[in-house]
PDB file of C-alpha atoms and ligand atoms in Angstrom:
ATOM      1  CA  UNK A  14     -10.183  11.627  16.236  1.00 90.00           C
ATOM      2  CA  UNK A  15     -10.030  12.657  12.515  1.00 94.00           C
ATOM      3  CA  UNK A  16      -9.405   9.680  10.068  1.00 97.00           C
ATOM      4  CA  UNK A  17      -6.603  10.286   7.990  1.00 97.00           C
ATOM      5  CA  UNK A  18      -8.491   8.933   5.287  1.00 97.00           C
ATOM      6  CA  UNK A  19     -12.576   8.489   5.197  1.00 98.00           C
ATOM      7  CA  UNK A  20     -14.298   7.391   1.900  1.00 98.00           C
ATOM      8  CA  UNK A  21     -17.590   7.872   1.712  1.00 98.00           C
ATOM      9  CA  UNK A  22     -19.999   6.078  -0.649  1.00 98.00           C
ATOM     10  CA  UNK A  23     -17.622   5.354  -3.162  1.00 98.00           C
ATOM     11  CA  UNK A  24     -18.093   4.691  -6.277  1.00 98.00           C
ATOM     12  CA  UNK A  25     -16.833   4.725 -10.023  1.00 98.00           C
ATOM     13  CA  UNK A  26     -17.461   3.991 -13.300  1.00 97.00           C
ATOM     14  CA  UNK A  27     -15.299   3.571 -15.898  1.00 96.00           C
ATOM     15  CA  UNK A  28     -16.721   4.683 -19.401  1.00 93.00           C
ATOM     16  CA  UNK A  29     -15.615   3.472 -22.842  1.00 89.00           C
ATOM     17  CA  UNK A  30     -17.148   3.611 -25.957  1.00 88.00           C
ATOM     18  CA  UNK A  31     -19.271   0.947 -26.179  1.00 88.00           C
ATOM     19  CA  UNK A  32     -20.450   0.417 -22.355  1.00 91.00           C
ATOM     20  CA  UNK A  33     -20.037   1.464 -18.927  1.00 92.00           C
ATOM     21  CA  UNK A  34     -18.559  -0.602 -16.063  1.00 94.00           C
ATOM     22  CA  UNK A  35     -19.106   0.030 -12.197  1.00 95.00           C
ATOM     23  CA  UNK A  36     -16.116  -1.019 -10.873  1.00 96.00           C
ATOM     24  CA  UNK A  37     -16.503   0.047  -7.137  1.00 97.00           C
ATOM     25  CA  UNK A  38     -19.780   0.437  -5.469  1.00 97.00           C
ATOM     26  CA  UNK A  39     -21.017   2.821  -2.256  1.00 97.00           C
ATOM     27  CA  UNK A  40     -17.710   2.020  -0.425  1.00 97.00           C
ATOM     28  CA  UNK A  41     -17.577   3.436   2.980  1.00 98.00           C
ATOM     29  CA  UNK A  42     -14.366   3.284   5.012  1.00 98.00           C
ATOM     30  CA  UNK A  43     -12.411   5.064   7.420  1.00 98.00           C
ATOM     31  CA  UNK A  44      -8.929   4.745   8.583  1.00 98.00           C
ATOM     32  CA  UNK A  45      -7.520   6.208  11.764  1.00 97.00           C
ATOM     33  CA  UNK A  46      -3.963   7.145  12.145  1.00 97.00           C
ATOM     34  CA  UNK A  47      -1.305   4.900  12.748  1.00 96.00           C
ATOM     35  CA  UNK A  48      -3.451   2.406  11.097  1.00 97.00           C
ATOM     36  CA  UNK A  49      -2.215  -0.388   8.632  1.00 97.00           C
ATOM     37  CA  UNK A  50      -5.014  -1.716   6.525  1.00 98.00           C
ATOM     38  CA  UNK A  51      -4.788  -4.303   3.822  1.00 98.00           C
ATOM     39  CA  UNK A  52      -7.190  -4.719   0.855  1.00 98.00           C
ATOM     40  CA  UNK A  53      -7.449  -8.010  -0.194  1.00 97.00           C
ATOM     41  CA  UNK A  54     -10.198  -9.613  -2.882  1.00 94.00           C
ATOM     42  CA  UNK A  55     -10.370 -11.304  -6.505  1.00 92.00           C
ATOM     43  CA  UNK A  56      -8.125  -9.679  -9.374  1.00 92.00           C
ATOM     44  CA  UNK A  57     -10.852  -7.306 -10.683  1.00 93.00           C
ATOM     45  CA  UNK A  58     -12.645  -6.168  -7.429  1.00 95.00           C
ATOM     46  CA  UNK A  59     -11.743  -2.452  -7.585  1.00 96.00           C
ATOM     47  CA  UNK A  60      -8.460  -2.877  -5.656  1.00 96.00           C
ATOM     48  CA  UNK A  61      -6.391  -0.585  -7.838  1.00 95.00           C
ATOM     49  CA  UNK A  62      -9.071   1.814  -8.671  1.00 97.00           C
ATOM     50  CA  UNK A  63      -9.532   2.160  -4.561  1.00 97.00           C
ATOM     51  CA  UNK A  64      -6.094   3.437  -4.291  1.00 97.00           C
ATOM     52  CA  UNK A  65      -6.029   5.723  -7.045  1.00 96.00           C
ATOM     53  CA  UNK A  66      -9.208   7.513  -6.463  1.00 97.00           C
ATOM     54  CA  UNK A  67      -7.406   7.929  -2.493  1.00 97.00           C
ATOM     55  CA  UNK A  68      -4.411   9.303  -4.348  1.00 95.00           C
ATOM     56  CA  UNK A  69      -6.223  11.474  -5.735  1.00 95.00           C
ATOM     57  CA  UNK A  70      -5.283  10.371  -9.712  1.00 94.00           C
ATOM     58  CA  UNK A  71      -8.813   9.376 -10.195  1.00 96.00           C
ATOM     59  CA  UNK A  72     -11.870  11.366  -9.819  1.00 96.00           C
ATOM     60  CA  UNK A  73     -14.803   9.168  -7.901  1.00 97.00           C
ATOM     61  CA  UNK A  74     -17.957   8.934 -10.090  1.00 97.00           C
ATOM     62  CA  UNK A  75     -19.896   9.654  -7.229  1.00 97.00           C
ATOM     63  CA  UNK A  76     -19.032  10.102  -3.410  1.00 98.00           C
ATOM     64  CA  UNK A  77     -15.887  11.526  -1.887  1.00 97.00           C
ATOM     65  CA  UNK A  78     -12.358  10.852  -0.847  1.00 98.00           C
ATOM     66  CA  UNK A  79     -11.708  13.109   2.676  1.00 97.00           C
ATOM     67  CA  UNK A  80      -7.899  13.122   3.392  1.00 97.00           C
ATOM     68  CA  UNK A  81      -7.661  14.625   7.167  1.00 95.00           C
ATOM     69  CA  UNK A  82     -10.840  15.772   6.646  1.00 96.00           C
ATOM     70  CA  UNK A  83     -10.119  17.756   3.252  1.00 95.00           C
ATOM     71  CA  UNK A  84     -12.140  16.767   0.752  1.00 96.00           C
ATOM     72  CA  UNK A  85      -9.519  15.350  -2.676  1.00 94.00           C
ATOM     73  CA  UNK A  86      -9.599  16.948  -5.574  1.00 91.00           C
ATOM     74  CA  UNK A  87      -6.129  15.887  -7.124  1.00 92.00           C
ATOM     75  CA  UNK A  88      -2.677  14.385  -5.677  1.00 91.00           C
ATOM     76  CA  UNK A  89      -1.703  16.259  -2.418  1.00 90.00           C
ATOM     77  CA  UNK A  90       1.516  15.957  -0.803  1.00 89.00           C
ATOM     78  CA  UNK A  91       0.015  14.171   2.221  1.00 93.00           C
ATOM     79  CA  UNK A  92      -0.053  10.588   0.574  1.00 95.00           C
ATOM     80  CA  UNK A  93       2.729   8.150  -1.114  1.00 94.00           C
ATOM     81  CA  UNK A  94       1.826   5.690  -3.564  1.00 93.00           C
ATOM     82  CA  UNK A  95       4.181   3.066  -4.000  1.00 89.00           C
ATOM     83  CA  UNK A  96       3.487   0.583  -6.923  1.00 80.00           C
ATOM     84  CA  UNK A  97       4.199  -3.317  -7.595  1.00 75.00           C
ATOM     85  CA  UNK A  98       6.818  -1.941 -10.093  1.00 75.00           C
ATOM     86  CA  UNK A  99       9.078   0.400  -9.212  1.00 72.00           C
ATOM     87  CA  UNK A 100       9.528   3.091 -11.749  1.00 84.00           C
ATOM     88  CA  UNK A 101      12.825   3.975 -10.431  1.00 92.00           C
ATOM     89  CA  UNK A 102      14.759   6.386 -13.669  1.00 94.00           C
ATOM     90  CA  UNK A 103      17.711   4.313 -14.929  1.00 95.00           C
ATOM     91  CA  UNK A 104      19.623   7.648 -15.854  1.00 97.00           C
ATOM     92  CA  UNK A 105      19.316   8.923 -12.214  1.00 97.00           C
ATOM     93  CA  UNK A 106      21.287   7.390  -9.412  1.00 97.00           C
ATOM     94  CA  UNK A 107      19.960   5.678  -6.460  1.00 97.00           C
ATOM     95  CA  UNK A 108      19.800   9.221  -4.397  1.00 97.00           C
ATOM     96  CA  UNK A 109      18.613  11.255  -7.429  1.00 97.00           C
ATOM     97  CA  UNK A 110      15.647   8.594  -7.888  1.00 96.00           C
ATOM     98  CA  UNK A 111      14.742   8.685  -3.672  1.00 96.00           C
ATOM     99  CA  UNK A 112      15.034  12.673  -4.168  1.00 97.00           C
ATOM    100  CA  UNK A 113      12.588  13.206  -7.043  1.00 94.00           C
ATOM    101  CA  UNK A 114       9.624  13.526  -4.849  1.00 91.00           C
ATOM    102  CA  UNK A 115      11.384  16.515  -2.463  1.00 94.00           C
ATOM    103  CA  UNK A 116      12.231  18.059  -6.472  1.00 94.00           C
ATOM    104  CA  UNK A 117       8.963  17.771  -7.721  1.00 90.00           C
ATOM    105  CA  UNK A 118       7.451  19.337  -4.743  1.00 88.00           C
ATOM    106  CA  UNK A 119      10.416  21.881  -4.595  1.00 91.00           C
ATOM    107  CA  UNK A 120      11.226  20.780  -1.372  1.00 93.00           C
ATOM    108  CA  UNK A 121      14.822  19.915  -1.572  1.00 96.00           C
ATOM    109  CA  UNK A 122      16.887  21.472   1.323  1.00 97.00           C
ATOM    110  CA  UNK A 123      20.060  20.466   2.087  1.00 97.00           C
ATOM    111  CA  UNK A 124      18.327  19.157   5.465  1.00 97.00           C
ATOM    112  CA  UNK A 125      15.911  17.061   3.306  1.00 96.00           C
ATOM    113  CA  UNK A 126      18.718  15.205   1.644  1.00 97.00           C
ATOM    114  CA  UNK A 127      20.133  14.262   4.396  1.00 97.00           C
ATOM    115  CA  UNK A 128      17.197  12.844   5.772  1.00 96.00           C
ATOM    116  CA  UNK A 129      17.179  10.909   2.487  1.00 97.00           C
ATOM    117  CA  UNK A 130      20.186  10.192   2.550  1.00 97.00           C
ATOM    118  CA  UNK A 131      19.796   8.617   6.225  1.00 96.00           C
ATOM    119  CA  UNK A 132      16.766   6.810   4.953  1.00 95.00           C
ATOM    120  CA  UNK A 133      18.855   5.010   2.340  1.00 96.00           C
ATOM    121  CA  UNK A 134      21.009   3.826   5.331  1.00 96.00           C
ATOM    122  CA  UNK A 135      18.100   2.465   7.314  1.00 93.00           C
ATOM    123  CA  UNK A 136      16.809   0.574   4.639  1.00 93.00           C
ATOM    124  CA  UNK A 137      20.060  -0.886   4.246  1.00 93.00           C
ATOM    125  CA  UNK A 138      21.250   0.402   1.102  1.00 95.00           C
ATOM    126  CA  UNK A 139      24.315   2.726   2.186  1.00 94.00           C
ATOM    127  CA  UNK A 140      27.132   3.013   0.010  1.00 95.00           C
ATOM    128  CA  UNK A 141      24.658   2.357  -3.191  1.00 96.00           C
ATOM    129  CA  UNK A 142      23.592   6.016  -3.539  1.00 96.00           C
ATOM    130  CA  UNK A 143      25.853   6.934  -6.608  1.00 97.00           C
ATOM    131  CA  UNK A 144      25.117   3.480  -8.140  1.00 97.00           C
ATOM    132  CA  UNK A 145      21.982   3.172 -10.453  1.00 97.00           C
ATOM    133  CA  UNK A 146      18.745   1.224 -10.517  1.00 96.00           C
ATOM    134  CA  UNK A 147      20.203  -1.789 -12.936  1.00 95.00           C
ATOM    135  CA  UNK A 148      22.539  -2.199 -10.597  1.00 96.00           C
ATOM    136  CA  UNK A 149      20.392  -3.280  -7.852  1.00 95.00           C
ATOM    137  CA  UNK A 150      18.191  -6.825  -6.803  1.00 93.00           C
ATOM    138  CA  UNK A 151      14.592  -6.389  -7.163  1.00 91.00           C
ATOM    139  CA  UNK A 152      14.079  -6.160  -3.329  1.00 92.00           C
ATOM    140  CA  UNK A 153      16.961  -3.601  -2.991  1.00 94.00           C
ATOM    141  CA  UNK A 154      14.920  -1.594  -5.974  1.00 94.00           C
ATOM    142  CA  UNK A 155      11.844  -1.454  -4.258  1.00 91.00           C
ATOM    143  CA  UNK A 156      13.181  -0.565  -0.601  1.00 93.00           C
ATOM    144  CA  UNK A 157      15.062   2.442  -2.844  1.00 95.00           C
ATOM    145  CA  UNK A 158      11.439   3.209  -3.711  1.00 94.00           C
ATOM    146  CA  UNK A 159      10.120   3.203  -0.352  1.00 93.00           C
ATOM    147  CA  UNK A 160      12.500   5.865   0.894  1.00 95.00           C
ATOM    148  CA  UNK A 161      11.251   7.724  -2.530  1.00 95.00           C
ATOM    149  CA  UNK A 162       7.514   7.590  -0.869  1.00 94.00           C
ATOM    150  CA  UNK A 163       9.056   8.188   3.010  1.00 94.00           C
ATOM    151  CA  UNK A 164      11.619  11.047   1.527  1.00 95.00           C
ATOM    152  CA  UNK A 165       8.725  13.447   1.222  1.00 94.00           C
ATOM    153  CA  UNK A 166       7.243  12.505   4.773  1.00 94.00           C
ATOM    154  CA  UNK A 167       3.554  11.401   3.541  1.00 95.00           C
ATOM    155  CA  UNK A 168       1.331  10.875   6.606  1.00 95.00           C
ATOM    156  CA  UNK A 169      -0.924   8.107   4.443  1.00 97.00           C
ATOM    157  CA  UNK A 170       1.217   5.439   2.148  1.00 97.00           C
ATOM    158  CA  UNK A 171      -0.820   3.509  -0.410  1.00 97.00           C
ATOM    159  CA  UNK A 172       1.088   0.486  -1.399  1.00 96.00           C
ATOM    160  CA  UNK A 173      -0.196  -1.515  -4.487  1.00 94.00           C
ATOM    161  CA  UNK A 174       1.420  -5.124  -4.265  1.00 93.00           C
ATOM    162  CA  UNK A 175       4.291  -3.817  -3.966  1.00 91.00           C
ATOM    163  CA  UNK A 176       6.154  -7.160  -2.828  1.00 88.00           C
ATOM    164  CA  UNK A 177       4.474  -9.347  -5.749  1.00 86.00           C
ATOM    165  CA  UNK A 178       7.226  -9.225  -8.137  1.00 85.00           C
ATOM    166  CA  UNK A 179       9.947 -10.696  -5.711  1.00 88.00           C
ATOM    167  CA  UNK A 180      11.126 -14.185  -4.646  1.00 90.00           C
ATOM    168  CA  UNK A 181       9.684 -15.451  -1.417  1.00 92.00           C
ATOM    169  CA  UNK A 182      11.910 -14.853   0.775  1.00 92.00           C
ATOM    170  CA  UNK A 183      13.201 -11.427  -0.175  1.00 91.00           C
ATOM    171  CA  UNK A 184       9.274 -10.839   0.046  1.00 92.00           C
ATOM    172  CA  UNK A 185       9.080 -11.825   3.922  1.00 93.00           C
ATOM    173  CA  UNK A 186      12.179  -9.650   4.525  1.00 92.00           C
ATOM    174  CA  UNK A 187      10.375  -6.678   3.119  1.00 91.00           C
ATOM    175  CA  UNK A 188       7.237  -6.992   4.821  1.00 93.00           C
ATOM    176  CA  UNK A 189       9.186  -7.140   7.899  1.00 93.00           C
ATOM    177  CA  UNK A 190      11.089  -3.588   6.899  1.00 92.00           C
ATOM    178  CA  UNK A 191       8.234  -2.289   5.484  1.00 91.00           C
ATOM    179  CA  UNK A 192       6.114  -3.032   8.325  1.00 93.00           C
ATOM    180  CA  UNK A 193       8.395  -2.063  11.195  1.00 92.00           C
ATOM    181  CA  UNK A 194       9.533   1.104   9.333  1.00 93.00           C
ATOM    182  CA  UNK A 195       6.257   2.580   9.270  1.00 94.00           C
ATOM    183  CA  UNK A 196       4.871   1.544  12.947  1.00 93.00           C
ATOM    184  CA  UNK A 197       8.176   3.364  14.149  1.00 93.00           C
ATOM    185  CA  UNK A 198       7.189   6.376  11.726  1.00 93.00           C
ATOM    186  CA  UNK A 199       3.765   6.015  12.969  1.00 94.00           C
ATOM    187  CA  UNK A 200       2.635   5.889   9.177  1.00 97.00           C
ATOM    188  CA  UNK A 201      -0.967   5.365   8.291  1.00 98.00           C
ATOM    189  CA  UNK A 202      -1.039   2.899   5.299  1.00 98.00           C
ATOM    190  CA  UNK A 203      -2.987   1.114   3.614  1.00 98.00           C
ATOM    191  CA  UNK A 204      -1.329  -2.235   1.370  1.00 97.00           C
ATOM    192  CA  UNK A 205      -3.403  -4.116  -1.926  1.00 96.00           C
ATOM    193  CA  UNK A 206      -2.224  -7.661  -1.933  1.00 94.00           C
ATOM    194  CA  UNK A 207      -4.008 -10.538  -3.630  1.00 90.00           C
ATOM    195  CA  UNK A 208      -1.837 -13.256  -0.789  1.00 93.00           C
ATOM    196  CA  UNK A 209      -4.494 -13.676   2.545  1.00 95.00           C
ATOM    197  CA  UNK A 210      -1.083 -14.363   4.408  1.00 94.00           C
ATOM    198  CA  UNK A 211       0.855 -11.292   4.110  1.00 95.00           C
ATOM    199  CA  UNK A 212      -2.317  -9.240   4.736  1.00 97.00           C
ATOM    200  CA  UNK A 213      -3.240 -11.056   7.865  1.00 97.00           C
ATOM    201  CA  UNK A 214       0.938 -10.821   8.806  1.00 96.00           C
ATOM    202  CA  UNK A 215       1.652  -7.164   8.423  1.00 96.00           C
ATOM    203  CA  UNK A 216      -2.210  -5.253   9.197  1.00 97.00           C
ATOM    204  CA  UNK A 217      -4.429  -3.917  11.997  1.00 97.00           C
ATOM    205  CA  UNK A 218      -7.394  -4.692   9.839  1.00 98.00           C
ATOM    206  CA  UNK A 219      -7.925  -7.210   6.818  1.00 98.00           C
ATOM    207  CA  UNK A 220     -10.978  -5.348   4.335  1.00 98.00           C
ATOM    208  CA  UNK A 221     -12.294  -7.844   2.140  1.00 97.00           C
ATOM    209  CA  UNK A 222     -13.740  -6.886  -1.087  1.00 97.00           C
ATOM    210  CA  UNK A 223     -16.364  -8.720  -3.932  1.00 95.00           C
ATOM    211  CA  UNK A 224     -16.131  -8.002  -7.022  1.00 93.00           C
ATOM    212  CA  UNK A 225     -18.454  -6.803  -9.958  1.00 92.00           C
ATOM    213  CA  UNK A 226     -18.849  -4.306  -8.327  1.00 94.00           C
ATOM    214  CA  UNK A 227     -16.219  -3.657  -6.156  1.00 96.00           C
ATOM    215  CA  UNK A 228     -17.843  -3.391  -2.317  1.00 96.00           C
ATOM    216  CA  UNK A 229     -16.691  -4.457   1.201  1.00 97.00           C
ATOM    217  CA  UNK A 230     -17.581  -8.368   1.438  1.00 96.00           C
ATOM    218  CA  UNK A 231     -16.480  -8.077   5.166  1.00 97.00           C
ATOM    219  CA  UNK A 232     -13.701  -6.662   7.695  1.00 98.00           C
ATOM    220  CA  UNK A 233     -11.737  -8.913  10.061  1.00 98.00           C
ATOM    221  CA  UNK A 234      -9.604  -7.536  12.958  1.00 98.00           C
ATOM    222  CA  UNK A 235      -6.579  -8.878  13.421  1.00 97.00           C
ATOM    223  CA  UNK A 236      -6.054  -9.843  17.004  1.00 97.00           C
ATOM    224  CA  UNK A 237      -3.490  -8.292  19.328  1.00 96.00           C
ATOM    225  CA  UNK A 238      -0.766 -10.857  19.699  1.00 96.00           C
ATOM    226  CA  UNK A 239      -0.709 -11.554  15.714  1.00 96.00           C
ATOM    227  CA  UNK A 240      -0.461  -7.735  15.305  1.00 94.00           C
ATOM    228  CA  UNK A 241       2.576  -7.270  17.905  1.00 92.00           C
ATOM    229  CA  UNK A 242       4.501 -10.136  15.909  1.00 93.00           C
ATOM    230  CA  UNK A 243       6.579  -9.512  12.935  1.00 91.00           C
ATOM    231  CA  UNK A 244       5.480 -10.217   9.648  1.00 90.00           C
ATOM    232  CA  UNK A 245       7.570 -12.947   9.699  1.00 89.00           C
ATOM    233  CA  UNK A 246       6.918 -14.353  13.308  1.00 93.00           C
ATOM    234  CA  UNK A 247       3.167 -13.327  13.073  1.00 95.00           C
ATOM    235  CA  UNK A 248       2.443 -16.643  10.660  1.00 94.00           C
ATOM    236  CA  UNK A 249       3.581 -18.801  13.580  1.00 95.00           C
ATOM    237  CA  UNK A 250       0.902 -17.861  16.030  1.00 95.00           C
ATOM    238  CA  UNK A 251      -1.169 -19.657  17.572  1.00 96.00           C
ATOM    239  CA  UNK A 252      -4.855 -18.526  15.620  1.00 96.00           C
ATOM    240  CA  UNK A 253      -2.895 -17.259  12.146  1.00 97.00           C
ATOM    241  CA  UNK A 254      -3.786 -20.524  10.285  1.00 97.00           C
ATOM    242  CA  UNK A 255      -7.452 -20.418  11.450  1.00 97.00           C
ATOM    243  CA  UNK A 256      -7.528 -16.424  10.535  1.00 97.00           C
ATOM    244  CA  UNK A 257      -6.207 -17.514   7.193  1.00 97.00           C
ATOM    245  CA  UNK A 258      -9.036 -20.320   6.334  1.00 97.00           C
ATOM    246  CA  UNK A 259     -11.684 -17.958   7.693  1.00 97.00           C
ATOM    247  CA  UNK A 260     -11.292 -15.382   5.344  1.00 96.00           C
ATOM    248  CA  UNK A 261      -9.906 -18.163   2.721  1.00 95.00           C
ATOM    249  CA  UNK A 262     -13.714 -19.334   2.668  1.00 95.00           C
ATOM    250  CA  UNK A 263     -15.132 -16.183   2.966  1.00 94.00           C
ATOM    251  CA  UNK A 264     -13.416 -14.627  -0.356  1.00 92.00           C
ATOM    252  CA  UNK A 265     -14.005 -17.930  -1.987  1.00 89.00           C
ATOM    253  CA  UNK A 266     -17.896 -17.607  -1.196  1.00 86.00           C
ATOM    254  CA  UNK A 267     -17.599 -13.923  -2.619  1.00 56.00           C
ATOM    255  CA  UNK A 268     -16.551 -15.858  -5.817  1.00 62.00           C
ATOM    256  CA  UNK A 269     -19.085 -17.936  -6.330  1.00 58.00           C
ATOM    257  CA  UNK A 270     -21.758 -15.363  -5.035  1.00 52.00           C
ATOM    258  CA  UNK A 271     -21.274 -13.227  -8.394  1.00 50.00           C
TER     259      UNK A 271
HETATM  260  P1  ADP B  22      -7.881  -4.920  -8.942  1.00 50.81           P
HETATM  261  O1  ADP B  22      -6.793  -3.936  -8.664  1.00 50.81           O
HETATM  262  O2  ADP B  22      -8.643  -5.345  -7.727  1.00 50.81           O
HETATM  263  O3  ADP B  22      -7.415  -6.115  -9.715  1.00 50.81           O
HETATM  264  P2  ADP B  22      -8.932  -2.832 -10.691  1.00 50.81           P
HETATM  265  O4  ADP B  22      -9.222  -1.688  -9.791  1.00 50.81           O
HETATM  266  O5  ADP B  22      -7.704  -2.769 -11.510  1.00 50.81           O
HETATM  267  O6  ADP B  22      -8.996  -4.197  -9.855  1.00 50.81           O
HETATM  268  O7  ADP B  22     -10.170  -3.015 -11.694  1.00 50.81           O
HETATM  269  C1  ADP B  22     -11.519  -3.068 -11.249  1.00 50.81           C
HETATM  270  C2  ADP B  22     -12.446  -3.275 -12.444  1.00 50.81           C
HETATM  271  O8  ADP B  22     -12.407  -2.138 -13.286  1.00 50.81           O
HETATM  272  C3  ADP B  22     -12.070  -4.467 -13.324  1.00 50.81           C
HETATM  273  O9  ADP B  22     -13.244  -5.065 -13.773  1.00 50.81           O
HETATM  274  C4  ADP B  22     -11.289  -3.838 -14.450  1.00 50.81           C
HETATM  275  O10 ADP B  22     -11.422  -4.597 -15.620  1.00 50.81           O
HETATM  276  C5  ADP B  22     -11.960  -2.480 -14.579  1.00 50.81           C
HETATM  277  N1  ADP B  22     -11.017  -1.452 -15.035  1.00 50.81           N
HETATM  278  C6  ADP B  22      -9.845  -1.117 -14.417  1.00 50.81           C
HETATM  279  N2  ADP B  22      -9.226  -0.100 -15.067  1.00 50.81           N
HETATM  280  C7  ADP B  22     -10.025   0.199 -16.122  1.00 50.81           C
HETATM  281  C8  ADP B  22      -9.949   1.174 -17.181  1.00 50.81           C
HETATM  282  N3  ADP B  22      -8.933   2.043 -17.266  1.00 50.81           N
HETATM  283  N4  ADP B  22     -10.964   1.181 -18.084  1.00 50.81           N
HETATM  284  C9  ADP B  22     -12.008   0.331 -17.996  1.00 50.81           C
HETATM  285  N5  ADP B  22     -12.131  -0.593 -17.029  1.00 50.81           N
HETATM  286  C10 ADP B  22     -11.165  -0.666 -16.099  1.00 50.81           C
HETATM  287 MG1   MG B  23      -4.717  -3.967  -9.023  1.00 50.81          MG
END
C-alpha cells in the first residue's frame, strides 16, 4: 500500500542573520491511509515546522515530503491544514468562509455547495450559514473551519492544535466530531497537540518528538479497544491512564536528555 504521506530524512534549518537553527532532524515517517496520527513533544520540537513542510508551505532543507507517492514541491489540493486559530473572514458569511477553498481552487459547482452546505448541517451548524464569524462560539468557529478543510475533499488533514484555544468541555465535544467525522470519511490525518490525553484519545499512533533538534523520541500504538472508543469514552478504559504515564515519563526524560 502507498502511504498517503512518507517523509523521508527530514530535515530543516531555519536561517537568520546571525545563526542557523536545525529545527527538525533526519525524520522518517510514513502514514498509511485511514490513519490518524498525533504529534506530540515540548513547545519547540519542530511540531509546526513538521506540518508545514507536509503542506507543502515550507521547503525541507534536506530530504523529501512524498504525498501519495508525489514528491511536494508547494501546496497541492490533496491536503487541509487546519490551524489553532481559525482565520475565518469576518466580512464573509459562514458559507462564503467554508466555500473559499472550492473558490480558490475554482472548484465551485453548484454540486460542491451543496455538499458544503450539507457539511455545515453535519457539523451542526444549520441555519448559521448567512450569519458571520463574530457571531459564533469559539467551538462553533472552528467546526465552520473544519468543513472549510473537508469542503474541498483533502485525502490528508493536518490539524495544528486546533482545539487549544477552547474551554474543556467544548474541547472533548470536538475531538469527538472531529474524530468520528473523519473515520466515517476515511480521512488520513495527522493532529499537533501539546495535551498526552487527547492524543492518546482520538489516534491510531502517538509519535513522540525531542527537541533541539526536532527527531522521533519514540512511537506508541494505541491499542485496539482505546482506539474503537470515542474520544470521550476512550479516557475511561481500562490501560488509558497507564498509556498516559508511559509516555508522560518518556517526554519528560526527552526533557531532561537535551
Ligand atoms: P512546535 O510547533 O513544536 O512548538 P516549531 O516547529 O514552531 O515548534 O519550532 C521548532 C523550532 O524552530 C523552535 O526552536 C523555534 O524557535 C524554531 N523556529 C520556528 N519558526 C522559526 C522561524 N520562522 N525562524 C527561526 N526559527 C524558527
Ligand atoms: Mg507549533
Amino acid at each position: 500500500m502507498v502511504p498517503v504521506v512518507e517523509l523521508k530524512q527530514l530535515t530543516h534549518v531555519y536561517v537568520s542573520d546571525r545563526k542557523a537553527s536545525l529545527a527538525v532532524e533526519g525524520l522518517d515517517l510514513a502514514i498509511y491511509p485511514g490513519e490518524f496520527v498525533s504529534l506530540v513533544g515540548p513547545s519547540g520540537c519542530g511540531k509546526t515546522t513538521i506540518l508545514s513542510m507536509i503542506a507543502g508551505l515550507l521547503t525541507p532543507t534536506q530530504g523529501e515530503v512524498l504525498i501519495q507517492g508525489q514528491s511536494v514541491a508547494g501546496p497541492t489540493p490533496e491536503v487541509g491544514y487546519m490551524l489553532q486559530q481559525d482565520y475565518l473572514f469576518p466580512w464573509r458569511t459562514i458559507l462564503q468562509n467554508a466555500l473559499i477553498g472550492l473558490e480558490l481552487t475554482k472548484r465551485l459547482t453548484e454540486d460542491n455547495r451543496q455538499r458544503t452546505i450539507s457539511l455545515l448541517e453535519e457539523m451542526g451548524l444549520e441555519g448559521t450559514q448567512d450569519g458571520y464569524p463574530s457571531q459564533l462560539s469559539g467551538g462553533m468557529r472552528q467546526r465552520v473551519a473544519l468543513v472549510r478543510t473537508l469542503a474541498t475533499d483533502p485525502d490528508l488533514l493536518l490539524l495544528d492544535e486546533p482545539f487549544s484555544a477552547l474551554d474543556y468541555q467544548t474541547k472533548l465535544q470536538l475531538e469527538d466530531l472531529i474524530a468520528g467525522t473523519l473515520r466515517q470519511k476515511e480521512k488520513t490525518a495527522v493532529l499537533v497537540t501539546h495535551d498526552l490525553s487527547e492524543a492518546i484519545a482520538v489516534s491510531d499512533r502517538v509519535i513522540l518528538l525531542a527537541s533541539h533538534p526536532g527527531r522521533i523520541k519514540r512511537t506508541f500504538d494505541i491499542p485496539e479497544h482505546i482506539r474503537q472508543a470515542q474520544p470521550l469514552l476512550a479516557r475511561e478504559q481500562e490501560g488509558f491512564n497507564e498509556l498516559f504515564h508511559e509516555v508522560w515519563r518518556e517526554m519528560e526524560s526527552s526533557e531532561h536528555a537535551d
